Short mmCIF file of C-alpha atoms in Angstrom, two decimals:
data_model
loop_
_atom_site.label_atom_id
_atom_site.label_comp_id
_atom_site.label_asym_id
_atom_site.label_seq_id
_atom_site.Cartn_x
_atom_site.Cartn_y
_atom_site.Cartn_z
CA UNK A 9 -48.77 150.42 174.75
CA UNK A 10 -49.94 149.34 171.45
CA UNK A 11 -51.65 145.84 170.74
CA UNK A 12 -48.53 144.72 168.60
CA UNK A 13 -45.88 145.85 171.47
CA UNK A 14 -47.98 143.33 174.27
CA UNK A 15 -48.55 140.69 171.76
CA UNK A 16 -44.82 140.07 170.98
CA UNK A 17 -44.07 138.99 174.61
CA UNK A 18 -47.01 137.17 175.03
CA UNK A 19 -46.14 135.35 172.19
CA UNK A 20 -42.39 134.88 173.70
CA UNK A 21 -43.50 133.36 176.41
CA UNK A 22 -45.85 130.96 174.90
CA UNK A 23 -43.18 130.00 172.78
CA UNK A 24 -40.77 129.21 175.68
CA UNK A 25 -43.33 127.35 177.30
CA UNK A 26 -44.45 124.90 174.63
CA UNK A 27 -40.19 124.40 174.01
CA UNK A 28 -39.93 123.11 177.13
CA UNK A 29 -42.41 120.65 177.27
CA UNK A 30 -41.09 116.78 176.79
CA UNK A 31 -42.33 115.00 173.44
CA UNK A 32 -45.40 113.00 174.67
CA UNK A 33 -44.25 109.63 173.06
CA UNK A 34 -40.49 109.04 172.81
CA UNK A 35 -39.42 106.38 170.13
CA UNK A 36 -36.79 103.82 171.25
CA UNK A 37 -35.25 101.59 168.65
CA UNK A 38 -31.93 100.25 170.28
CA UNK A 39 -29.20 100.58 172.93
CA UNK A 40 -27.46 103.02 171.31
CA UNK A 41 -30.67 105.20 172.02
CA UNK A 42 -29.77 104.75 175.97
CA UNK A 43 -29.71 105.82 178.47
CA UNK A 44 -33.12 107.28 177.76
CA UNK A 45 -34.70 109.74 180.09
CA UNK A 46 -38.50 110.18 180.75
CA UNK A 47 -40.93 112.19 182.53
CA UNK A 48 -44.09 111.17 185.09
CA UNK A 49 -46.82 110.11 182.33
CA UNK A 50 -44.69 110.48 179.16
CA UNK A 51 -45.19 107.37 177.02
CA UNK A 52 -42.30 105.67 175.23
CA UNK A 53 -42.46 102.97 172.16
CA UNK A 54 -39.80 100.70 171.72
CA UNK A 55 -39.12 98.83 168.50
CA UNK A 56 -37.06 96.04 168.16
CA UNK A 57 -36.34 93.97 164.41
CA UNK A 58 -37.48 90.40 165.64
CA UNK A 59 -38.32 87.22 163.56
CA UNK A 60 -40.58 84.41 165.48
CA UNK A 61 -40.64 81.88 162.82
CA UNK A 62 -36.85 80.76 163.89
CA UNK A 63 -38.52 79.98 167.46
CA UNK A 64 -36.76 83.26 168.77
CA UNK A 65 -39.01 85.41 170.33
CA UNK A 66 -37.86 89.54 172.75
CA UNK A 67 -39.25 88.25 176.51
CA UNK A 68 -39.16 91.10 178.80
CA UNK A 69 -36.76 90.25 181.54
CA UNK A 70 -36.70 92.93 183.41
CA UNK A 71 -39.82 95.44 183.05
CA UNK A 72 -38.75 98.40 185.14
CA UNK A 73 -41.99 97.98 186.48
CA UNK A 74 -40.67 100.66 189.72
CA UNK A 75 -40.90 103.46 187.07
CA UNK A 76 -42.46 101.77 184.08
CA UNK A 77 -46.10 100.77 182.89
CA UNK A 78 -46.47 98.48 180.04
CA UNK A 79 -49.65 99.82 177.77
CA UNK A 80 -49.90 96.40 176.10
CA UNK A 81 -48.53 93.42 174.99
CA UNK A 82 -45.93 93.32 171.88
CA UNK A 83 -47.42 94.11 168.70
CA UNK A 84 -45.28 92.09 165.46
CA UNK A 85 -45.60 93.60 162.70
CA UNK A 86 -43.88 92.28 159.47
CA UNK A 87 -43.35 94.63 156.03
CA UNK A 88 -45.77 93.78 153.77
CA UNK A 89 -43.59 94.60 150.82
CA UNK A 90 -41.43 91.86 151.88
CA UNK A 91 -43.38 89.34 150.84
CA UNK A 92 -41.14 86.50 151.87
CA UNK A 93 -42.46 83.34 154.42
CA UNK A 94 -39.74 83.61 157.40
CA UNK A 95 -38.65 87.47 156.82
CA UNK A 96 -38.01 89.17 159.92
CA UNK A 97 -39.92 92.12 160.69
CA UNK A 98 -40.75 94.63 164.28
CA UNK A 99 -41.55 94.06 167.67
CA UNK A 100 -43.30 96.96 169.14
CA UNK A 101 -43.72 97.55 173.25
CA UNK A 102 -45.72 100.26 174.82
CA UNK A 103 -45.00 101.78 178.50
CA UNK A 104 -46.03 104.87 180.42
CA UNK A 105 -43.45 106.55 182.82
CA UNK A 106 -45.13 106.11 185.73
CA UNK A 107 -43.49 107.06 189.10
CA UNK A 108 -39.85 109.09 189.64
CA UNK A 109 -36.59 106.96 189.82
CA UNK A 110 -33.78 104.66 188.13
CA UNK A 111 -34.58 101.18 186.49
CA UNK A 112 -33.38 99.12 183.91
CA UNK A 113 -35.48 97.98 180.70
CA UNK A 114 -33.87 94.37 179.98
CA UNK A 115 -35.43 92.10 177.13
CA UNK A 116 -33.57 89.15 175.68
CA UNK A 117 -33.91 87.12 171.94
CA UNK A 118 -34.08 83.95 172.98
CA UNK A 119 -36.27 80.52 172.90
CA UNK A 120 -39.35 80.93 175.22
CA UNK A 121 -39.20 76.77 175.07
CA UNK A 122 -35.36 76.32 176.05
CA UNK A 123 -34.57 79.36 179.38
CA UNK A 124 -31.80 77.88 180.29
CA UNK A 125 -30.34 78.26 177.36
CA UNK A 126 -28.35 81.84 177.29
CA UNK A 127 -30.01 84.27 175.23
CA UNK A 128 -29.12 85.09 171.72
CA UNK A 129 -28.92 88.72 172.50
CA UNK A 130 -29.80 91.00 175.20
CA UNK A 131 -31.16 94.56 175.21
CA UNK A 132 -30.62 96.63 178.47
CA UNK A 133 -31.71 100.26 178.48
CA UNK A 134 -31.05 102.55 181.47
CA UNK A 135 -34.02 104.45 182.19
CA UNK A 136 -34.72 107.44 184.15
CA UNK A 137 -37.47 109.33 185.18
CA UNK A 138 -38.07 112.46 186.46
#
């Protein structure tokens, strides 16, 4: 067989392979984005708008911490080209699938000062890992 005639399967199956494989980081930036499925060791980044200067603050109610690592604490990040004392900007959470199974991923916008006061909004992702 000629080099060209073994090189085009080769190349096939390489392709086919590297298809199959599961982004390493998957973005998450709302419910609508859920269910969300994962893989042992694949990281995911979720992103949520937030604004702490009108005392609400995302606390992680829930961590899925059965199938879910958290890399970090939450990163806020406000657009520079906003310019504006009080805009809102990005909350930004890290985790790392980290064993098979079901779990839920439940934050909630509320005042870290007042918990028994219900939450502004809630954010509850099914997750699954495989």
């Amino acid at each position: 067989m000629s080099l060209p005639r073994l090189l085009v399967p080769a190349a096939l199956a390489l392709l086919a392979a590297c298809a199959q494989q599961p982004q390493r980081t998957v973005e998450l930036d709302g419910e609508s984005e859920c269910p969300k499925r994962l893989v042992v060791g694949q990281s995911m980044t979720l992103t949520l708008p937030s604004n702490p200067t009108t005392g609400y603050r995302w606390l992680v109610h829930n961590p899925a911490s059965e199938i879910l690592r958290s890399l970090g604490p939450e990163v806020y990040n406000s657009p520079e080209q906003a310019g504006l004392v009080g805009s809102g900007g990005l909350s930004t959470w890290r985790f790392q699938a980290k064993a098979a199974g079901e779990g839920h991923l439940i934050l909630v916008y509320q005042q870290p000062w007042a918990p028994e006061v219900r939450p502004v909004q809630t954010f509850d992702c099914a997750i699954r890992v495989q």
